[in-house]
XYZ file of C-alpha atoms in Angstrom:
497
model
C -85.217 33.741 177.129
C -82.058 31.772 177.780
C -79.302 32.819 179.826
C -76.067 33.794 178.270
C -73.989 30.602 178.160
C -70.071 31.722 177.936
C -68.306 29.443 175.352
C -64.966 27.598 175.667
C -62.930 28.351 172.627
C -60.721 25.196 172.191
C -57.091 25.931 170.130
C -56.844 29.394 170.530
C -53.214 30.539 169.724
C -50.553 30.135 172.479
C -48.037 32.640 171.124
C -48.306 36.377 172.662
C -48.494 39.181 169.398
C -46.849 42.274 170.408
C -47.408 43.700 167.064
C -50.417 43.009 164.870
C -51.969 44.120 161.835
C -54.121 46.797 162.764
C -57.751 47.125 160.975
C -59.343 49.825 159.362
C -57.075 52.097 158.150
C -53.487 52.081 159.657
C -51.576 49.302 161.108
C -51.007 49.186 164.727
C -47.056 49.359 165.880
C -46.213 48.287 169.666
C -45.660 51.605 171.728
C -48.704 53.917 169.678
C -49.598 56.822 171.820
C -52.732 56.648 170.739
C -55.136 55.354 167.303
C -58.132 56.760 165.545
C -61.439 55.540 166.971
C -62.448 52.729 165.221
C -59.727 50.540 164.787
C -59.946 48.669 167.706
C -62.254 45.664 169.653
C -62.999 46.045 173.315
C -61.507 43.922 175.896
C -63.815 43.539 179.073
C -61.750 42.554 182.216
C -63.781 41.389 185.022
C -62.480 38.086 187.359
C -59.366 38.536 185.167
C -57.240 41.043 186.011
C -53.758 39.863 184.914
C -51.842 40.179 181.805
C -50.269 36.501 182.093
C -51.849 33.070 180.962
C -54.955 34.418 179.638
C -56.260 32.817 176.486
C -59.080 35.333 175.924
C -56.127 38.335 175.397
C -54.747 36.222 173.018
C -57.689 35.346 171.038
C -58.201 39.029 171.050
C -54.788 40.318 169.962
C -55.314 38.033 167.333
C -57.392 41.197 165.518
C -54.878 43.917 166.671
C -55.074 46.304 169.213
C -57.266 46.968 172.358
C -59.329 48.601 174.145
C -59.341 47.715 177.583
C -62.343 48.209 179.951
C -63.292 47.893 184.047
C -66.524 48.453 184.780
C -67.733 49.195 187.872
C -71.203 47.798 188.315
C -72.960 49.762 191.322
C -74.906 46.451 191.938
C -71.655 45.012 192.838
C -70.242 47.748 194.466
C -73.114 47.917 196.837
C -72.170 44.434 198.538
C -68.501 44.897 198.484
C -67.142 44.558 202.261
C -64.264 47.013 203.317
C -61.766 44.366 202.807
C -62.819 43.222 199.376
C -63.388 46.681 198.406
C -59.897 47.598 199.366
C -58.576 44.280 197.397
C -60.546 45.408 194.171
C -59.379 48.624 193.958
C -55.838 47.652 194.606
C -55.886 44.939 192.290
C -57.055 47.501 189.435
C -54.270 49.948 190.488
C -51.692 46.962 189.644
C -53.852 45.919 186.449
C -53.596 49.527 185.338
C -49.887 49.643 185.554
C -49.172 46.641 184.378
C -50.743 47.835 181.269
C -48.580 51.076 180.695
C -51.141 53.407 183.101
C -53.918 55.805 181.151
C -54.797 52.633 179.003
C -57.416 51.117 181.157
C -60.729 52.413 180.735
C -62.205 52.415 184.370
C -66.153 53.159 184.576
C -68.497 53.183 186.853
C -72.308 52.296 185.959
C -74.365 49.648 184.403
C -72.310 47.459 182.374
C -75.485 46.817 180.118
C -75.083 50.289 178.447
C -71.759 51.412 178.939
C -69.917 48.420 177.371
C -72.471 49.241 174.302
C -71.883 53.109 174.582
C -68.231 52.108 174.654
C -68.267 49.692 171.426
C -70.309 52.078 169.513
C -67.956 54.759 170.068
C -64.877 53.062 168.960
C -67.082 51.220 166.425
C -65.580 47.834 167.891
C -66.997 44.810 166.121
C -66.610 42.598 168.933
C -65.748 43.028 172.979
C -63.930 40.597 174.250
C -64.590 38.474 177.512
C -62.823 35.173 179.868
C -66.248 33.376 180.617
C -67.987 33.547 183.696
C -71.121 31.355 185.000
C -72.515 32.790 188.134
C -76.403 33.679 187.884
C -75.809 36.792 187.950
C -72.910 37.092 185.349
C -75.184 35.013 182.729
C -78.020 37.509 183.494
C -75.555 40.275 183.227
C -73.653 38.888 179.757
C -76.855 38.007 178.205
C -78.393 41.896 178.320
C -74.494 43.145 177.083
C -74.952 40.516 174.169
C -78.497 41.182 173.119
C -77.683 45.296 173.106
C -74.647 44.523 171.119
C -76.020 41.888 168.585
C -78.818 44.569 168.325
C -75.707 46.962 166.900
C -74.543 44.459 164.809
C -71.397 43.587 167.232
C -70.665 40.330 169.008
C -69.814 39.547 172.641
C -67.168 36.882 172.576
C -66.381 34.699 175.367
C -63.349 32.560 175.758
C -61.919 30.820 178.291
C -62.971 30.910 182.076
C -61.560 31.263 185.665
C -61.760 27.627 186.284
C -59.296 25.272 185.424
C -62.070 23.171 184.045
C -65.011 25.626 183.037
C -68.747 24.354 184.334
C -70.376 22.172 182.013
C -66.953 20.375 180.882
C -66.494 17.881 182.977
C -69.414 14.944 183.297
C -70.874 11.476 183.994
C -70.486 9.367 181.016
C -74.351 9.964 180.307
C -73.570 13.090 179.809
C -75.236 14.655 183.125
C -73.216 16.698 185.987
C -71.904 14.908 189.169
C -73.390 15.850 192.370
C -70.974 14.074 194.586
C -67.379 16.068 194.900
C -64.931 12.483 194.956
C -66.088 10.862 191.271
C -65.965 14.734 189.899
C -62.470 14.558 191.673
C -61.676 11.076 189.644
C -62.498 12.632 185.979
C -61.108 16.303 187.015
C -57.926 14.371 187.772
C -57.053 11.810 185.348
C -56.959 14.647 182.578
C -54.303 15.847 181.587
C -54.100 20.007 182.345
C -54.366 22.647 179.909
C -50.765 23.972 179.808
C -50.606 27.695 180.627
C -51.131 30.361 177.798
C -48.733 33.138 177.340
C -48.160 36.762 178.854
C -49.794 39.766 176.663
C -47.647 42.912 176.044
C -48.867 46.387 177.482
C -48.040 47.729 174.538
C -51.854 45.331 172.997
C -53.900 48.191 174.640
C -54.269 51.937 173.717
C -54.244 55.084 175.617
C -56.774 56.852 176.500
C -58.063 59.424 173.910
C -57.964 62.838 176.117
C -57.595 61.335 179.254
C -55.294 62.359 182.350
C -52.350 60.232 183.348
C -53.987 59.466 186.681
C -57.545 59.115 185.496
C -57.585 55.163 186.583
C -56.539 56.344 190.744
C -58.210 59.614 190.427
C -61.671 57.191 189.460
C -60.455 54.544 192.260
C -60.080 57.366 194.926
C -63.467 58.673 194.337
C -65.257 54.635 194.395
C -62.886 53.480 196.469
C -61.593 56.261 198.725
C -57.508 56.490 199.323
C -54.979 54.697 198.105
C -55.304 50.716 199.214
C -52.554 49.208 201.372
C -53.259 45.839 200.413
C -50.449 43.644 198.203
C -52.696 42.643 195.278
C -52.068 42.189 191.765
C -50.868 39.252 189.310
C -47.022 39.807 189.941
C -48.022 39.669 193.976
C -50.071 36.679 193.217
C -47.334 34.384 191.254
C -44.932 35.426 194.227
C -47.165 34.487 197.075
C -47.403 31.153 195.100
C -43.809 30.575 194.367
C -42.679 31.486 198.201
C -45.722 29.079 199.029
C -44.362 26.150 196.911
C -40.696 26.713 197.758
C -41.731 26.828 201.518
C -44.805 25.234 203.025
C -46.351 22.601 200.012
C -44.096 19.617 201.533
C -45.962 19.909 204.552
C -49.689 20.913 203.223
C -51.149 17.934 203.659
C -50.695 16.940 207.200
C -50.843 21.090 208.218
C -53.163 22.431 206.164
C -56.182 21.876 208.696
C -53.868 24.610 211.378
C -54.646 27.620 211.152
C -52.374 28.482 214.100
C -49.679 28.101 211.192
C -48.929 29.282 207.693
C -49.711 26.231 206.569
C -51.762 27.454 203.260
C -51.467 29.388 200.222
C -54.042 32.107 201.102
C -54.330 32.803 197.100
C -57.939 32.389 197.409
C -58.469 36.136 196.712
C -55.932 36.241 193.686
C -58.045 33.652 192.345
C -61.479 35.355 193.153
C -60.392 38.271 191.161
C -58.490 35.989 188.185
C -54.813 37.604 189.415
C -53.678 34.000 189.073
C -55.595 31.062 187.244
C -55.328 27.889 187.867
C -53.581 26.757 184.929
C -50.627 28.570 186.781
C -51.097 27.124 189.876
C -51.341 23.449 188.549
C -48.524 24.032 185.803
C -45.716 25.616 188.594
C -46.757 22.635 191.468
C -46.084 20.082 188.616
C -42.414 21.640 188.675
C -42.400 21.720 192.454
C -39.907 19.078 194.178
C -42.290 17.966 196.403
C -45.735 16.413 196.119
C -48.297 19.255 196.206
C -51.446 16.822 194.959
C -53.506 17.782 198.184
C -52.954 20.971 197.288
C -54.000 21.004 193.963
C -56.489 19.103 194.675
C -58.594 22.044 196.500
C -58.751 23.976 193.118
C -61.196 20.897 192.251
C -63.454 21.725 195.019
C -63.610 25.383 193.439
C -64.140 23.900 190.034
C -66.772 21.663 191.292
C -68.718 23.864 193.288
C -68.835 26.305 190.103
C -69.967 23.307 187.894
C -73.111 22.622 190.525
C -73.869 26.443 190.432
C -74.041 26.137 187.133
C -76.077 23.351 186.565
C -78.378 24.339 189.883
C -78.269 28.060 189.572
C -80.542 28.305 192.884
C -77.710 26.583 194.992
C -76.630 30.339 195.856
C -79.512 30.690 198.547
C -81.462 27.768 198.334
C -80.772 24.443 200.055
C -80.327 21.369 197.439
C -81.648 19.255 199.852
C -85.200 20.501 199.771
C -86.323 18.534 202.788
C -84.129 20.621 205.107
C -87.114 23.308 204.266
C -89.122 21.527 207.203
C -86.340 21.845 209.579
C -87.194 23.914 212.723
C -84.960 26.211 212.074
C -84.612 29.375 214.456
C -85.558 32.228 212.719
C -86.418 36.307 213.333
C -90.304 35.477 213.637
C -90.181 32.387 216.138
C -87.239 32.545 218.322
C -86.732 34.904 220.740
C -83.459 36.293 220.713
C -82.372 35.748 217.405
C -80.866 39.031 216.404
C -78.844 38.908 219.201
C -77.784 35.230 219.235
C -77.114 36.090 215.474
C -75.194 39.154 216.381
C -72.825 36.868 219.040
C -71.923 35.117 216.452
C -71.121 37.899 214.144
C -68.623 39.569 216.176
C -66.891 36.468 218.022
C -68.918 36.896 221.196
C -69.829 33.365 221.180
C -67.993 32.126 224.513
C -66.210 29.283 222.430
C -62.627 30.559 221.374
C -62.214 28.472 218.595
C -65.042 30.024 217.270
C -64.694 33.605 218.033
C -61.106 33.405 217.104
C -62.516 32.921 213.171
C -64.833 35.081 213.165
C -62.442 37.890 214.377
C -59.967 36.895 212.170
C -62.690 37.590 209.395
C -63.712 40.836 210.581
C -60.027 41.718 210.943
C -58.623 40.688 207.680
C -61.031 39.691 205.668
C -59.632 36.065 205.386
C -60.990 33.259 207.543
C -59.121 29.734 207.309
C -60.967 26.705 206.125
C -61.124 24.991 208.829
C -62.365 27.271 210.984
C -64.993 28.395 208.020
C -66.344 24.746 208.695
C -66.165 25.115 212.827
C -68.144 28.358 212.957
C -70.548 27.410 210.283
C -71.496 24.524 212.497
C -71.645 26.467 214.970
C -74.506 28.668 213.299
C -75.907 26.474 211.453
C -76.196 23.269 214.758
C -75.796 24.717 217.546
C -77.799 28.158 217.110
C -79.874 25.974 214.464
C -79.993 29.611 212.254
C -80.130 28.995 208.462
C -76.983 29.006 206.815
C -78.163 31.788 204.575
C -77.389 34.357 206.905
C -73.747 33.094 207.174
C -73.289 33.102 203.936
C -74.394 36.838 203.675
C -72.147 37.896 206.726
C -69.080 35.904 205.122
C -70.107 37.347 201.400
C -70.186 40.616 202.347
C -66.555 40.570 204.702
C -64.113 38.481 202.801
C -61.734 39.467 200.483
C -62.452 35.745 198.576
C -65.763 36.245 198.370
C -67.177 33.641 195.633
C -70.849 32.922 195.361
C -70.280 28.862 194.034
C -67.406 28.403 196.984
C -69.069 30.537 199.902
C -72.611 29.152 199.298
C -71.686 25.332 198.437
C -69.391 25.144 201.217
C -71.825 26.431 203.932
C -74.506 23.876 202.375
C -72.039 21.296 202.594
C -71.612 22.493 206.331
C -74.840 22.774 206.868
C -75.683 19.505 205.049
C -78.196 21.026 203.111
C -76.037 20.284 199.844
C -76.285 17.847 197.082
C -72.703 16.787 198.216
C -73.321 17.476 202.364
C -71.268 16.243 205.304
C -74.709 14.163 207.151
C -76.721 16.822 208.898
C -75.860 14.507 212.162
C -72.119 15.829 211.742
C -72.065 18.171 214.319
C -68.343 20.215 215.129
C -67.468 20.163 218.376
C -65.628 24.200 218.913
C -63.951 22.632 221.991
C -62.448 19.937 220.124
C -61.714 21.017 217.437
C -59.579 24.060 218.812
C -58.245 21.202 221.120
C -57.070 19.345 218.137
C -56.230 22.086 215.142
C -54.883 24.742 217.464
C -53.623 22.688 220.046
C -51.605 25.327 221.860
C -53.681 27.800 221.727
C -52.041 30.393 219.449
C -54.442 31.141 216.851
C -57.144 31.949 219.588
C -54.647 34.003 221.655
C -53.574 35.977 218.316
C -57.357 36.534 217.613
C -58.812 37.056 221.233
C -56.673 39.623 223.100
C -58.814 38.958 226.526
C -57.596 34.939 226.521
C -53.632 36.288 225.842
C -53.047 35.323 229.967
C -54.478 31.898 229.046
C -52.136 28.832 228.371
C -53.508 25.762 226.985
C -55.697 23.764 227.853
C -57.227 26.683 229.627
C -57.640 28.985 226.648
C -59.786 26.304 224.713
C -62.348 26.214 227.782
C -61.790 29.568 229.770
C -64.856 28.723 231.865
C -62.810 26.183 233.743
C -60.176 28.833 234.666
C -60.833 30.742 237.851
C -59.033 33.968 235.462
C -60.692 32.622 232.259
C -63.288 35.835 232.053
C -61.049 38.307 233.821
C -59.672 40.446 230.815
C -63.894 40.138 229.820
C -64.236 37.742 227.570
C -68.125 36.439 227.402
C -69.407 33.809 229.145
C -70.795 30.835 226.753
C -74.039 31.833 225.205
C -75.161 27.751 225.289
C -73.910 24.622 226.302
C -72.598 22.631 222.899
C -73.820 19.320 223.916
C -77.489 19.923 224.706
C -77.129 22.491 221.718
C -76.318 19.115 219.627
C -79.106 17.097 221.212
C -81.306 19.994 219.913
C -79.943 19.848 216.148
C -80.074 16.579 216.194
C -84.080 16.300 217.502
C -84.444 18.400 214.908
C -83.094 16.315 212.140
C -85.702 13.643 213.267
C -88.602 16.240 213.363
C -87.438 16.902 210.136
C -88.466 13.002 208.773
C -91.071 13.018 209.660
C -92.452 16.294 208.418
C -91.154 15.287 204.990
């Protein structure tokens, strides 16, 4: 059977309603304690969890009032890192206040029946959705339709967490663009959907017999204590507005150092729909400054999304299908993978640069882009392992963890993608931290045993009598015969296929 395909509704309404006719047999007045059962549709938060600039709320309120739903899906759950896990659950802590508190419905199961369950027992015609197009969300929203439509109810999809959803934007033939710079061309002559408007707490009801604290009581037990982390939509739009009033004028020559704050780290508030884009594009169209290289990285998130879509095995398959007869190192013939593999995991590599990111992961949960790039090279060239397992490790550990961003930008590393970097590129960790962190501070803030180091020292410790005094590992290979390898491999490669 087909997959679930969300639907863009075009039009919808712009304007808010804090006060709607109600249906059935009252009408629904902002600031209800509570409503009989059966007066209300379902909304279904998932990658949406803000009240502001969210067309599928006000398609909803359009019918009156709300139910609002969170469901946590074990499946999920299961491959939540500590730092995403910790973002989630503070995120739904903001969601749920935002809303008025004891109005969010937070469960934990199989969305497949309780979203059903949960529409049969407020008799809701439809539940309401914002789009999504992973593989797994289609798989997921098609069972949730065909148990509702079996009901005689309706899953209703509008809008998405892309500026442009997947499918929108295409060749004039009508097929999807493999290649990220003419998608860039299209995605940016349009003109962008202005933003939609902010949705009262007062749309949702309470909870019928439920505790005040029902929402953290439910997040304590998933989650475990209260999260530190500063998450939510009114976090989000701030992080963007300091970001805009303070760094965008210089984003485009800095945005490649992540020894400063040079970006908008807003990745996770987009991940979890905090923020959408529409935001993002509408507020750095008022900025005084040019921010167009920084809007132009929400194409690359739109774009990867639209090749998911279109090549739904893209999450953990390479594009390229040649690169299956690469001699790639793997658990069955090379010795010392697992531990090569492990090196890499926990910055033990002997290359700062690299270590330095994959620290900073472990740490926070965050990794900057450029150094995403330098230690996927690194895995993928000079330890020749399949990108796959970097894209688990990184999955599983950052807060932004997309499936379309994390697995398209490793192929494009990797240049096992449709729109790859040539497999012959090859990241030099030396250089690179040489060039991008040219005094050394984002190693020293992310490698306590090179702190003594100065630059150019800390970039190659090797060639410091001190470099490995504070123990800091010796390199586990040298990069340029590492290259010579990748690259013999590339031409074993041809002529295999």
């Amino acid at each position: 059977m087909a997959a679930f395909v969300p639907t863009v509704r075009a039009g919808a309404s712009r304007a808010c309603h804090s006060g709607v006719s109600g249906k059935g047999a009252g009408e629904w007045k902002p600031g209800m304690v509570s409503i009989p059962w059966g007066m209300a549709d379902l909304f279904w938060f998932r990658r949406d969890l803000r009240l502001t600039d969210h067309p599928a709320l006000q398609a909803a309120a359009e019918g009156g009032p709300l139910v609002s739903v969170f469901v946590l899906d074990p499946v999920l759950l299961r491959n939540l890192g500590e730092h995403r896990a910790s973002y989630l659950r503070a995120s739904l802590s903001a969601l749920n206040a935002a809303i008025g508190g004891n109005r969010l419905h937070l469960r934990v199961g199989d969305p497949g029946k309780i979203i059903p369950e949960l529409a049969a027992a407020y008799d809701a015609q439809r539940v309401w959705v914002s789009g999504e197009y992973t593989p797994f969300a289609n798989k997921r929203d098609w069972g949730v339709d065909a148990a509702l439509v079996a009901a005689g109810r309706k899953l209703t999809a509008v809008d998405s967490p892309y500026l442009y959803s997947p499918g929108t934007i295409t060749k004039p033939d009508g097929e999807p663009y493999s290649v990220f710079t003419p998608y860039y061309r299209n995605w940016n002559d349009r003109v962008a959907p202005a933003p939609a408007g902010t949705a009262a707490p007062e749309l949702f009801i309470e909870q019928a017999g439920a505790s005040p604290d029902s929402v953290e009581q439910t997040l304590t037990q998933v989650f475990g204590g209260k999260s530190e982390v500063l998450a939510g939509e009114v976090a989000a739009l701030a992080t963007l507005d300091t970001f805009l009033a303070d760094a965008v004028d210089s984003y485009g020559a800095q945005r490649n150092r992540p020894d400063t704050a040079s970006t908008s780290q807003l990745s996770p508030a987009l991940h979890f729909g905090e923020i959408h884009p529409r935001s993002i594009v509408a507020r750095a169209a008022a900025a005084p400054v040019d921010a167009a290289p920084f809007v132009r990285q929400l194409c690359w998130r739109d774009f990867y999304a639209d090749v998911l879509y279109h090549r739904p095995e893209a999450a953990w398959h390479n594009l390229d299908r040649k690169f299956a007869a690469f001699p790639w190192r793997t658990p069955e013939n090379a010795d010392g993978f697992a531990e090569d593999l492990a090196a890499w995991q926990q910055g033990q590599t002997g290359y700062p640069f690299v270590d330095a990111g994959m620290r900073q992961l472990l740490r926070t949960g965050w990794m900057h882009n450029r150094t995403r790039m330098v230690t996927a090279s690194f895995l993928t060239k000079d330890l020749r392992i399949p990108w796959q397992y970097g894209a688990q490790w990184f999955l599983c550990h950052l807060k932004d963890g997309d499936i379309a961003n994390n697995s398209l930008g490793w192929q494009w590393t990797a240049g096992t993608g449709t729109d790859a970097a040539p497999y012959f590129r090859v990241f030099n960790p030396v250089l690179q931290g040489q060039r991008f962190d040219p005094q050394g501070q984002y190693i020293r803030a992310h490698v306590p045993e090179l702190r003594h180091l100065e630059a150019p020292a800390v970039h190659e410790p090797w060639t410091h009598p001190q470099g490995s005094a504070a123990g800091y590992p010796d390199r586990m290979l040298d990069h340029h015969q590492a290259r010579q390898e990748a690259l013999a491999g590339l031409e074993t490669m041809k002529e295999r296929s």
